[in-house]
Coordinates of C-alpha atoms in Angstrom, one line a residue:
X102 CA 12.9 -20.3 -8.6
X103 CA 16.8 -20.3 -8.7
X104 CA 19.1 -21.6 -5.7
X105 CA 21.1 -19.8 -3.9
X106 CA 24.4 -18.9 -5.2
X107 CA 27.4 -17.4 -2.9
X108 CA 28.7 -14.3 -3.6
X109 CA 31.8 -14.3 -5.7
X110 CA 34.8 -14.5 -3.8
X111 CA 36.5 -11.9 -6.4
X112 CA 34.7 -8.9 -4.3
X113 CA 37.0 -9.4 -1.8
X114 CA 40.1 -8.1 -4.4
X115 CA 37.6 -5.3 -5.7
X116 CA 36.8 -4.2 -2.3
X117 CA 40.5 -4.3 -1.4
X118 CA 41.7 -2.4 -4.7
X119 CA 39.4 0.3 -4.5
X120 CA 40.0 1.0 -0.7
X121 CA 44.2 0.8 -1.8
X122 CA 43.4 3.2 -4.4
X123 CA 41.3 5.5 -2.6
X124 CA 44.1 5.7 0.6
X125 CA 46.8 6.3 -2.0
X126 CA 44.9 9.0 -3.8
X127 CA 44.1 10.7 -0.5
X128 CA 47.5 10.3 0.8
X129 CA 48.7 11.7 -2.7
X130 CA 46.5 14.7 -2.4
X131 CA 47.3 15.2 1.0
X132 CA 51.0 15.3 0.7
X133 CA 51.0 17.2 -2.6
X134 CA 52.6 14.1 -4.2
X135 CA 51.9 13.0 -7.7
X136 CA 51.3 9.1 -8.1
X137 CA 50.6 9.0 -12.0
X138 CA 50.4 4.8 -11.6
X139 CA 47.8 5.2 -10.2
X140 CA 45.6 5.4 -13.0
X141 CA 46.5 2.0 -13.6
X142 CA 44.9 1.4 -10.3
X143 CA 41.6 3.9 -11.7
X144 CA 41.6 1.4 -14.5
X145 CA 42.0 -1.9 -13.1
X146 CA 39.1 -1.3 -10.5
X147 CA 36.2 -1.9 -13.4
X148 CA 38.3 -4.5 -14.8
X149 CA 37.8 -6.4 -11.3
X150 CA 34.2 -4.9 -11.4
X151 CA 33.3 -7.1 -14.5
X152 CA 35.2 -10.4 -13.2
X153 CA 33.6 -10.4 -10.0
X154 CA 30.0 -9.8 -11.8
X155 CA 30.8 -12.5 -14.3
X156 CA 31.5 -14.9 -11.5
X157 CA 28.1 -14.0 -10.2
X158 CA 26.2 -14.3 -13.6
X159 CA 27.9 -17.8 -14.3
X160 CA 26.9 -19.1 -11.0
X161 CA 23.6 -17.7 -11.3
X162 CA 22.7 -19.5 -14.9
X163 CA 24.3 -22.7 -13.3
X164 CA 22.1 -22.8 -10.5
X165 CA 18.9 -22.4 -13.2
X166 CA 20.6 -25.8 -15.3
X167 CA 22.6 -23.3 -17.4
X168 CA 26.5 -23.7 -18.8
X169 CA 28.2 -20.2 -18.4
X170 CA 29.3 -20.3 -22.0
X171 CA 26.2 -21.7 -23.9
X172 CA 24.2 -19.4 -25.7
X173 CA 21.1 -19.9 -23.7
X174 CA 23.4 -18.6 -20.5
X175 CA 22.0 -15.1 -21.8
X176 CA 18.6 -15.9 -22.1
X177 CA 18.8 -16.7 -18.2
X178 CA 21.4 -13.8 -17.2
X179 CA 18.7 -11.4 -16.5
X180 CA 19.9 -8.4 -14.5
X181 CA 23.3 -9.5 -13.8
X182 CA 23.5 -10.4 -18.0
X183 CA 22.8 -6.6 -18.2
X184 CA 24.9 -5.0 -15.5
X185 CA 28.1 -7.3 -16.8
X186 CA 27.3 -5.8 -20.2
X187 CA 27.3 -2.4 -18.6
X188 CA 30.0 -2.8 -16.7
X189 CA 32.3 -4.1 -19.7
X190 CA 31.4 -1.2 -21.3
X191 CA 32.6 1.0 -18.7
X192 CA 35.7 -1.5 -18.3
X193 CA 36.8 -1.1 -22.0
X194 CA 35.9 2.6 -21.9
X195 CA 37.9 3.7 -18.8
X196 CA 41.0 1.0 -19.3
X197 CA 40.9 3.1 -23.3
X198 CA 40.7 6.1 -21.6
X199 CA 43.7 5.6 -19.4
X200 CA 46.0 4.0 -22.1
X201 CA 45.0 6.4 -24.9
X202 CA 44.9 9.9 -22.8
X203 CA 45.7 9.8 -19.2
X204 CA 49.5 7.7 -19.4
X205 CA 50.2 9.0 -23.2
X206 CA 49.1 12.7 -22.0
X207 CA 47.5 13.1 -25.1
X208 CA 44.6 15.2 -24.7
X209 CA 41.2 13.3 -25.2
X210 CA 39.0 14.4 -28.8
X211 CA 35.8 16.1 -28.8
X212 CA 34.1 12.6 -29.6
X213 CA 36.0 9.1 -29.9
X214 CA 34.9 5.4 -29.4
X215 CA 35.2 5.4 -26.0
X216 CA 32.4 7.9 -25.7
X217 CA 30.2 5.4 -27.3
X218 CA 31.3 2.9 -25.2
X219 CA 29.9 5.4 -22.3
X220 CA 26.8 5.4 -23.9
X221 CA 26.6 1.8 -23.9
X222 CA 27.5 1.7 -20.5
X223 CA 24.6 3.9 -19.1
X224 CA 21.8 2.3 -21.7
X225 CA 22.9 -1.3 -19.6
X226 CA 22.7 0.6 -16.2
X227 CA 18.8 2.0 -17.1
X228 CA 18.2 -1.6 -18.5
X229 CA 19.6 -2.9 -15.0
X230 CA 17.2 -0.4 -13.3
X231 CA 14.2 -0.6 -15.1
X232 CA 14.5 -4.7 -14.3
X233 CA 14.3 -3.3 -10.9
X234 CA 11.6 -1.2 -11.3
X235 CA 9.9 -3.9 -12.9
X236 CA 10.9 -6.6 -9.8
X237 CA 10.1 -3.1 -7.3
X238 CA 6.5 -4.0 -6.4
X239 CA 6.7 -7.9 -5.5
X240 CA 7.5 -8.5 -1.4
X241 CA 5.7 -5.7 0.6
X242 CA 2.6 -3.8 0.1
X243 CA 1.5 -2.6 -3.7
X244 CA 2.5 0.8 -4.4
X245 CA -1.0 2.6 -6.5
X246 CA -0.2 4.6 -9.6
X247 CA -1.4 7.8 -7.9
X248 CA 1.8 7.7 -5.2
X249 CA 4.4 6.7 -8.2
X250 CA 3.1 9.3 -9.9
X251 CA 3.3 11.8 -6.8
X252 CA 7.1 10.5 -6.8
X253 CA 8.2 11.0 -9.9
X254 CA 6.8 14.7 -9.5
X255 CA 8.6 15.1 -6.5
X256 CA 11.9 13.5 -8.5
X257 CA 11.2 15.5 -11.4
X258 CA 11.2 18.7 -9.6
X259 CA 14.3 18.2 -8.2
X260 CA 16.3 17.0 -11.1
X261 CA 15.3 20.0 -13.1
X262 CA 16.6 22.2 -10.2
X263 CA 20.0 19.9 -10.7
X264 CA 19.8 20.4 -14.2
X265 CA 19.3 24.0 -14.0
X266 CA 22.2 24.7 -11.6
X267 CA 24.5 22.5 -14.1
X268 CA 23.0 24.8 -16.9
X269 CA 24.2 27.6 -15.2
X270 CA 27.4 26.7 -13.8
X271 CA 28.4 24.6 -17.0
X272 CA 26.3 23.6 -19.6
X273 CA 25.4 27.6 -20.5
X274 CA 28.9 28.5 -20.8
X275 CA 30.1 25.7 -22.6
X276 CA 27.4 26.3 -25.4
X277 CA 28.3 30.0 -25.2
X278 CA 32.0 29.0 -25.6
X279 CA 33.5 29.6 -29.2
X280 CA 36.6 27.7 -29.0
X281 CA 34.3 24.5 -28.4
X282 CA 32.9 22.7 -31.5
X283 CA 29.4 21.9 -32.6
X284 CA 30.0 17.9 -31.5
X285 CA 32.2 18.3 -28.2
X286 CA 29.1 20.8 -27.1
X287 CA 26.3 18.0 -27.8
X288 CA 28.5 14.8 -26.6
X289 CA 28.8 17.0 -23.1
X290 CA 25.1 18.0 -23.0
X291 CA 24.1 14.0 -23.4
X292 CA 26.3 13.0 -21.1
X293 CA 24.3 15.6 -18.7
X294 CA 20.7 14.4 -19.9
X295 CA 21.8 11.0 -19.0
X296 CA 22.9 11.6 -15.7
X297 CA 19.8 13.1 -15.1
X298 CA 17.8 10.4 -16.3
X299 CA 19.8 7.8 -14.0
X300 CA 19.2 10.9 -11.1
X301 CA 15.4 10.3 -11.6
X302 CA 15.6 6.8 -11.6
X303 CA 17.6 6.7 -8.4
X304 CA 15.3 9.2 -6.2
X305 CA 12.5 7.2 -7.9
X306 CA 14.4 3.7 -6.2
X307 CA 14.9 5.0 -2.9
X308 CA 11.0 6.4 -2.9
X309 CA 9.5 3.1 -4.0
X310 CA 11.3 0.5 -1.6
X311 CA 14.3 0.0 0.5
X312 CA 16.0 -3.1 1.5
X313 CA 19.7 -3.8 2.6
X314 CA 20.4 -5.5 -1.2
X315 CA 19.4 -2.6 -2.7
X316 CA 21.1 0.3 -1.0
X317 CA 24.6 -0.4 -2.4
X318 CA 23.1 -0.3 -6.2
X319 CA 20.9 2.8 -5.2
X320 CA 24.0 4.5 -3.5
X321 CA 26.8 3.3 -6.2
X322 CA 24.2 5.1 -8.8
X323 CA 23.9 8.5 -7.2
X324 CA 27.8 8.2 -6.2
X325 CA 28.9 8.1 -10.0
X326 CA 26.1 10.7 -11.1
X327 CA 27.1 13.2 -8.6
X328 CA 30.9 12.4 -9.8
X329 CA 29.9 13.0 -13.1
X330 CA 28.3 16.3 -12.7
X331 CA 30.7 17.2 -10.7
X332 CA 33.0 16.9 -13.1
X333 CA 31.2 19.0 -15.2
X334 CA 30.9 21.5 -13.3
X335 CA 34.5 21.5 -12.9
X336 CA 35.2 21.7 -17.0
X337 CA 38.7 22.9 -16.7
X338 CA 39.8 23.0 -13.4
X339 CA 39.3 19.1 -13.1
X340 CA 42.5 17.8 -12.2
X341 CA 43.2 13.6 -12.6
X342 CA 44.3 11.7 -9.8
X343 CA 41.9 14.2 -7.5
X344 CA 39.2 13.0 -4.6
X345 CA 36.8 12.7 -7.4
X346 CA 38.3 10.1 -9.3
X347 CA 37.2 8.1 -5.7
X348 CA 34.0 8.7 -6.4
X349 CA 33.5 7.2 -9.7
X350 CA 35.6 4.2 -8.5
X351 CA 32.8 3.4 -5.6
X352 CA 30.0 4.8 -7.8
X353 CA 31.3 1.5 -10.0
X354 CA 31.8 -0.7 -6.8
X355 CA 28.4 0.4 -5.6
X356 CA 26.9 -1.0 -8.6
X357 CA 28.6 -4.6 -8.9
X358 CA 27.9 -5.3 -5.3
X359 CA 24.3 -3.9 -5.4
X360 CA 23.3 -5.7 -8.6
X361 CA 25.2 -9.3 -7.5
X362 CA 23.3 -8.7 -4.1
X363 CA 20.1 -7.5 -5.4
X364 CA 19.9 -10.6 -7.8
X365 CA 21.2 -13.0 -4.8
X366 CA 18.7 -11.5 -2.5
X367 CA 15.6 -12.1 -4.7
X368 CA 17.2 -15.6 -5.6
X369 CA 15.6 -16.5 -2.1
X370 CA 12.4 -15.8 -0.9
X371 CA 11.8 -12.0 0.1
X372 CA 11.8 -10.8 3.8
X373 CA 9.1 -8.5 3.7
X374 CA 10.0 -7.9 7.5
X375 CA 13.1 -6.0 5.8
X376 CA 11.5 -4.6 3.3
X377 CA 10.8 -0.5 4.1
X378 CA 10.0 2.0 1.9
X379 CA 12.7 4.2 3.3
X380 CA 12.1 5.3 6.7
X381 CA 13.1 7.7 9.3
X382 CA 15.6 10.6 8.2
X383 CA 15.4 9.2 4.7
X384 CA 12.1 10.3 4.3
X385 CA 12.1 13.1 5.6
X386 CA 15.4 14.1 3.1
X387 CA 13.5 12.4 0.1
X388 CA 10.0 14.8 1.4
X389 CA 12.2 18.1 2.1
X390 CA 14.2 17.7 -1.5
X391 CA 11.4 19.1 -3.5
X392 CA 10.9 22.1 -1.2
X393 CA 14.6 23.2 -1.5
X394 CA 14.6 22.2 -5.1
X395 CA 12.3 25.2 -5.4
X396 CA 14.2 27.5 -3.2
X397 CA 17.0 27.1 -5.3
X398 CA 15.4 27.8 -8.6
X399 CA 13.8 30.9 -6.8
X400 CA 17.1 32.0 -5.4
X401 CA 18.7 31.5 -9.4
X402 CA 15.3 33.2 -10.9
X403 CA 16.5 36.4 -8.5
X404 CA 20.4 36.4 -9.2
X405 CA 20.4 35.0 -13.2
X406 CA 16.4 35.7 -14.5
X407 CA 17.0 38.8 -15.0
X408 CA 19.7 38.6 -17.4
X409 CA 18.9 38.7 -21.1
X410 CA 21.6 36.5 -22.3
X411 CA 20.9 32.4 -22.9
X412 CA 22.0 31.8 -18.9
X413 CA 19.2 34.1 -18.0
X414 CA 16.6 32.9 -20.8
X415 CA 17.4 29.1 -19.7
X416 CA 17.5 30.2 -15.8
X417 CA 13.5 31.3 -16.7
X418 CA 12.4 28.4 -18.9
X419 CA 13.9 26.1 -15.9
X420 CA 11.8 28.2 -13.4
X421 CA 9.3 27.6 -15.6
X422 CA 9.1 24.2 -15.7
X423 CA 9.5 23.5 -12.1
X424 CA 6.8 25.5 -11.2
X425 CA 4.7 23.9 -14.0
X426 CA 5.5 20.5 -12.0
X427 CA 4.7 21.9 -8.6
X428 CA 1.4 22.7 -9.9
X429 CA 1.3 19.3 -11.9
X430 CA 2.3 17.8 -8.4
X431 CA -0.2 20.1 -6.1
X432 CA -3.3 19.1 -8.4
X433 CA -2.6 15.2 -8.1
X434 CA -1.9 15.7 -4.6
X435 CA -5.5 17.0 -4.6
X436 CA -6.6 14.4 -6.6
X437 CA -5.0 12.1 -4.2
X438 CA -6.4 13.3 -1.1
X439 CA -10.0 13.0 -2.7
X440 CA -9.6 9.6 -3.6
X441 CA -8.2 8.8 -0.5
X442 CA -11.3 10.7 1.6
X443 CA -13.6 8.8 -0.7
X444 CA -11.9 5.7 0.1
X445 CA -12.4 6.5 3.6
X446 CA -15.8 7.2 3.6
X447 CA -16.5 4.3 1.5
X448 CA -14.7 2.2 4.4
X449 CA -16.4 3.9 7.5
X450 CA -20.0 3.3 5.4
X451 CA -18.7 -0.4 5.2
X452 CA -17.4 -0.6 8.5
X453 CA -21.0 1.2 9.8
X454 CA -22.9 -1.5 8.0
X455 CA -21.1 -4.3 9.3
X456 CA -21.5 -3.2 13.2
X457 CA -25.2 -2.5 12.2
X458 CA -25.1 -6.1 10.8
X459 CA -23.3 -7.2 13.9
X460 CA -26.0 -5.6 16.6
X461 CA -28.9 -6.8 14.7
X462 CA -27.3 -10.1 14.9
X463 CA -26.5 -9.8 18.8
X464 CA -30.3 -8.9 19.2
X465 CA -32.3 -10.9 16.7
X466 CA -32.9 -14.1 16.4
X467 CA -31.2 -16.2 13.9
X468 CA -33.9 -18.3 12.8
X469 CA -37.0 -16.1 12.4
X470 CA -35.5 -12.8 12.5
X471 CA -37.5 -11.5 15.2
X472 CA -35.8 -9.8 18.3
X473 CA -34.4 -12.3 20.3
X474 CA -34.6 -12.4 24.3
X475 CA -31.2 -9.7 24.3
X476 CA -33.2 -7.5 22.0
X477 CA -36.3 -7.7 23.8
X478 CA -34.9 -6.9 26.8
X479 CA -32.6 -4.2 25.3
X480 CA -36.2 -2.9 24.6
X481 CA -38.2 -3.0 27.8
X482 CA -34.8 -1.5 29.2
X483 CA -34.9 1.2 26.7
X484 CA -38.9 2.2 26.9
X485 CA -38.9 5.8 28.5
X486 CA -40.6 6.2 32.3
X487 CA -43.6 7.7 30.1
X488 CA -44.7 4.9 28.0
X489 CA -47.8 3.0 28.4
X490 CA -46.1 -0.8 27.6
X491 CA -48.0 -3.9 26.5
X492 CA -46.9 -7.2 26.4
X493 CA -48.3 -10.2 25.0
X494 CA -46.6 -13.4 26.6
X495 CA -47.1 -16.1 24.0
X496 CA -46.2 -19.9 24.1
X497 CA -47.0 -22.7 21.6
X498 CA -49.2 -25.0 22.9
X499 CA -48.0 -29.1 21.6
X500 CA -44.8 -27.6 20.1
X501 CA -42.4 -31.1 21.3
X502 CA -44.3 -33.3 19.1
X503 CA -43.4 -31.9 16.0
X504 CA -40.1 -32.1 17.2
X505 CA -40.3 -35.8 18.1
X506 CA -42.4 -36.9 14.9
X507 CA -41.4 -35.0 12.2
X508 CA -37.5 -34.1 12.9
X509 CA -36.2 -31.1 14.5
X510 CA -36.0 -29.4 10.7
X511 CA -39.5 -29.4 10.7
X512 CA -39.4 -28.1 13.9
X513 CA -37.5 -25.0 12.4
X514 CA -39.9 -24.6 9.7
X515 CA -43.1 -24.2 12.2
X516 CA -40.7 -21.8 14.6
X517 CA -40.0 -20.3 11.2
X518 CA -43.9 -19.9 9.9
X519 CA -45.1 -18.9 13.6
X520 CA -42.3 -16.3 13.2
X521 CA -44.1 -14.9 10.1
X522 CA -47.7 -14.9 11.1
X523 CA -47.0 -13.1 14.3
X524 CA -44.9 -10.5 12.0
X525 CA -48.1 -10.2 9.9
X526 CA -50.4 -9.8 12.9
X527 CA -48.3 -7.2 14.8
X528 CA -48.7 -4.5 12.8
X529 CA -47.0 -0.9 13.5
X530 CA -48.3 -0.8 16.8
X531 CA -46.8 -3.9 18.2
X532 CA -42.8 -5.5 17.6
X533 CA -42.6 -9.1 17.5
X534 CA -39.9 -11.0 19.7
X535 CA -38.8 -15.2 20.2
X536 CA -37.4 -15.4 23.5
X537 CA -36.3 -18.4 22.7
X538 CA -37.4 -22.0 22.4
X539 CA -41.4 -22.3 21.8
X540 CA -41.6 -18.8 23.5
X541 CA -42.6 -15.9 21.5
X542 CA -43.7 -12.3 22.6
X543 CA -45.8 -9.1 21.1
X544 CA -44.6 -5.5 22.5
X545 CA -46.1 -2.1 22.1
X546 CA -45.1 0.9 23.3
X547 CA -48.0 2.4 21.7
X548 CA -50.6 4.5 23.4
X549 CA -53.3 2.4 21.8
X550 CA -51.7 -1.0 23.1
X551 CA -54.0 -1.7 25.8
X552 CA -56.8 -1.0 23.9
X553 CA -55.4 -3.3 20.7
X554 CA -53.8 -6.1 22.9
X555 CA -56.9 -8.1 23.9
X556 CA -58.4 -8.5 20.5
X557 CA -54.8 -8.8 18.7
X558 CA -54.3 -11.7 21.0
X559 CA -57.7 -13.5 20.1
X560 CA -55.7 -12.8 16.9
X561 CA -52.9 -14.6 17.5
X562 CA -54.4 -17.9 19.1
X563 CA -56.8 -18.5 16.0
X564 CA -53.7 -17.4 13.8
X565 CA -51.1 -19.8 15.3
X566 CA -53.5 -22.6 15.6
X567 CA -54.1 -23.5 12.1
X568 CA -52.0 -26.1 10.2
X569 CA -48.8 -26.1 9.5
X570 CA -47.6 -27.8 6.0
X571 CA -44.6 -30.3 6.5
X572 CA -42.9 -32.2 4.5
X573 CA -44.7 -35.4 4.3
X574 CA -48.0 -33.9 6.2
X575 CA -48.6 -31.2 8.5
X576 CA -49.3 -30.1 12.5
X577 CA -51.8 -28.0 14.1
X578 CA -51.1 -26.4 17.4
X579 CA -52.3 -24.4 19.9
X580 CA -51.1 -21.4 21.4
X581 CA -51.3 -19.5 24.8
X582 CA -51.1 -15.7 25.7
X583 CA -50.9 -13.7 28.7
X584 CA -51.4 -9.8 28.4
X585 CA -50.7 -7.4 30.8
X586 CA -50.3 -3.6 29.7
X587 CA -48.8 -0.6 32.5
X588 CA -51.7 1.1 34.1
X589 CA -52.1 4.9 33.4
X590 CA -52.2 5.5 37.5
X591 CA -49.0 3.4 37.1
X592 CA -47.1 5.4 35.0
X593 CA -45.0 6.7 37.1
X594 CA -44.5 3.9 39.5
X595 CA -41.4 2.3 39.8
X596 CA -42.7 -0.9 40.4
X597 CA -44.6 -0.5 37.2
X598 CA -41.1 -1.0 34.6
X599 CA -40.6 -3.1 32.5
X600 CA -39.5 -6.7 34.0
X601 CA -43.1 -6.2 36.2
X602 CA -44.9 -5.8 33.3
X603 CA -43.3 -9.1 31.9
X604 CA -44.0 -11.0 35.2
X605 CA -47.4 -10.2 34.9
X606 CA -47.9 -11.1 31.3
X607 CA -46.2 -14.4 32.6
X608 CA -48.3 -14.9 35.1
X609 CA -51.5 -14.4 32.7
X610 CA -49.8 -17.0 30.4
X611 CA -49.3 -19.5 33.4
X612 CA -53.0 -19.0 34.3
X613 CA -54.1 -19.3 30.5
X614 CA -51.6 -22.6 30.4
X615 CA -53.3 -24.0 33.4
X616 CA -56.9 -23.3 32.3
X617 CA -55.7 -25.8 29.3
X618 CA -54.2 -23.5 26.8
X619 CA -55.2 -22.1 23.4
X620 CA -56.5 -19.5 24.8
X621 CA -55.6 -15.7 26.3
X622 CA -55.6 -14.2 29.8
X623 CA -55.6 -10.2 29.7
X624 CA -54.2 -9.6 33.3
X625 CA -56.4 -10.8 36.2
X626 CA -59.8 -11.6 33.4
X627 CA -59.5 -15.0 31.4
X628 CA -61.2 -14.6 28.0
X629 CA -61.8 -18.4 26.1
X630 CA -60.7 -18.0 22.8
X631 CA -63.0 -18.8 20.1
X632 CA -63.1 -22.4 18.8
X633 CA -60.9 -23.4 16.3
X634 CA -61.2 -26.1 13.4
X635 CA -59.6 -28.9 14.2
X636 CA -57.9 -27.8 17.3

């Protein structure tokens, strides 16, 4: 990553030149006075343009171990290599320009070298801005192919509207004009096409991101295009020395300061706090554009579609088009919005399954996967008035052993194991629960629980009493059960909910522990479970 490098103290002169410049020329126009030395001013302000952006370049390749004049300086110049070629371009071109035509009052050819120096100028400035685009997408939030390609739509539809109104207002009578020749006619149209092209790359910049470093480049861009349409628009009633030279002067100061600041500011490491994709009336301009874009080119196809002559014929093809992108623009908006609603549903399933994940977690217990006390009681709470509820109290009977001989881990593993064989005994009829510890539970709300709870329990001691395989040997326990089941004259007692029918299961499991355990008590009748093998 390059250093930091201060911003060339030569901006100060440009900044001071071109607001001289742009005074004089206003007082000039103002006071009806001619100052023709001023297009040595007009000149000079490029000139000052390049200086001040070589100053930046050369302190920008010596910050990355570079020498200004070694030939590896260009390998390293990046953007600011690219703008000072532009801008040298534009330099030579306009200082040619002045000297040649302007001072000599020679009128200008249909094509010279300067023209290709103009060319050269704005293939540097789309090589300056596609580095952008390029650099566009790193601080902030991605940008997805879908919205770029919803903005340059919405850019393409109203730069066709732009180019339509030049074709009607200039470029159709120009071509139409005889006195003009073959090459004046082209070298005007490319110079339209390109400003069109830099248009669509500006609205595209001011779409995609927007940060103070960038403004000045994005604003000295659309500055110089609008100049130069509005020169040709003009065509002969241009005058030199007028308000729009102004405009091509800060078009060009735009561009120095926004590339030296844009290359200064991503020198450091981004602010993505500053970083907005627009924002605020800017939005809503860059949103509304498209809309009046098309009201234009309705309002033309009414006054100029009608005509049969090539304004008329290009007025329709240009209709044509921009309704052809609206539609274009409509069906990826719908392609859009499905994506996005799949996107959406995709996240509410996601965000449904990870609260489903999250409850069963809160009510289930982490080791066996049974209920745990929460969601037993979340059950017994939930059991309508109507229910006939059973519950089978269960507790292991010499559980602490294990725990003190073989480790709690082999603790876990018999919690774990009881946990399975009470989730193969239960059934549909019956939902197994650990309330925690050595305490486990069976509950039914099941009109056949009474009736299945006293054998299921015989069940349940034989089943938890027979080994358990350990790591290095095994353990046999016991286990102890307490039923107690809602009586149908109950049912609609309130003293017959849930939390009683649990104290009563208890209080069969405290009788059951105190006749010596490894066995079941169903209410107030003790039933001896059979004997077990080994137990």
């Amino acid at each position: 990553m390059m250093n930091r490098f201060p911003l060339p103290w030569l901006f100060a002169p440009l900044l001071l030149l071109a607001g001289a410049y742009t005074a004089l020329l206003a007082w000039g126009v103002l006071a009806g006075v001619d100052l023709p030395w001023l297009n040595l001013m007009y000149g000079a302000v490029p000139v000052v343009a390049v200086l001040a952006v070589g100053q930046a370049w050369c302190a920008q390749v010596r910050s990355e171990g570079g020498g200004c004049l070694r030939a590896g300086g260009w390998s390293a110049s990046g953007r600011l290599g690219w703008a000072l070629l532009s801008l040298l371009a534009l330099a030579v071109a306009e200082v040619a320009y002045v000297t040649l035509f302007d001072l000599s009052g020679v009128d200008a050819p249909d094509v010279s070298f300067v023209d290709g120096l103009y060319y050269l100028y704005y293939l540097g400035l789309l090589g300056v801005l596609w580095m952008d685009r390029a650099a566009g997408s790193q601080p902030g939030r991605p940008v997805s192919r879908g919205v770029l390609g919803g903005w340059l739509l919405d850019s393409l539809i109203t730069v066709v509207v732009v180019g339509e109104v030049s074709w009607v207002l200039a470029v159709s009578p120009l071509l139409q004009d005889s006195g003009s020749s073959v090459v004046f006619k082209a070298v005007s149209a490319s110079y339209v096409v390109l400003d069109l092209t830099l248009l669509t790359v500006g609205l595209l910049l001011l779409r995609r991101r927007l940060e103070p470093a960038r403004l000045p480049l994005v604003l000295g861009l659309m500055v110089y295009v609008g100049a130069d349409l509005a020169y040709l628009l003009l065509g002969d009633q241009y005058q030199s020395r007028g308000m729009l030279d102004a405009l091509w002067v800060w078009g060009t100061v735009g561009q120095a300061v926004g590339v030296t600041l844009l290359t200064r500011a991503q020198a450091v490491p981004a602010d993505a706090a500053r970083v907005t994709r627009g924002g605020g009336w800017l939005d809503t301009l860059l949103r509304a554009l498209p809309y009046a874009a098309v009201t234009v080119a309705c309002t033309l196809l009414i006054l100029r579609g009608a005509a049969s002559d090539l304004t008329g014929r290009g007025v329709a093809w240009f209709t044509v088009t921009v309704f052809m992108l609206v539609m274009l623009r409509q069906g990826q908006g719908f392609v859009e919005t499905g994506r996005l609603n799949r996107r959406l549903t995709a996240q509410a399933a996601e965000l449904e399954r990870s609260r489903d994940e999250m409850e069963h977690l809160a009510h289930h217990d982490g080791l066996t996967g049974l209920l745990n006390r929460d969601g037993f009681y979340r059950l017994l709470l939930g059991a309508p008035d109507h229910a006939e509820l059973t519950i089978l109290m269960i507790d292991l009977d010499g559980f602490k052993p294990v725990n003190d001989t073989h480790g709690h881990a082999a603790g876990d593993a018999v919690l774990r194991e009881v946990g399975l064989r009470l989730r193969g005994l239960a059934g549909q009829a019956f939902i197994p629960a650990r309330l925690g510890g050595d305490e486990f539970a069976l509950v039914s709300l099941d009109p056949r629980g009474p009736e299945l709870a006293p054998p299921l329990a015989g069940q349940v001691v034989q089943a938890l009493a027979r080994p358990y395989r350990l790591p290095g040997g095994s353990a046999q326990l016991g286990a102890s059960v307490g039923v107690a089941s809602r009586a149908a004259s109950a049912v609609a007692s309130a003293a017959a909910g849930g939390e009683v029918i649990m104290q009563r299961a208890d209080a069969a499991l405290y009788r059951a522990k105190r006749a010596g355990g490894n066995r079941l008590e169903v209410e107030a009748v003790t039933q001896v479970s059979a004997p077990v093998a080994g137990g």
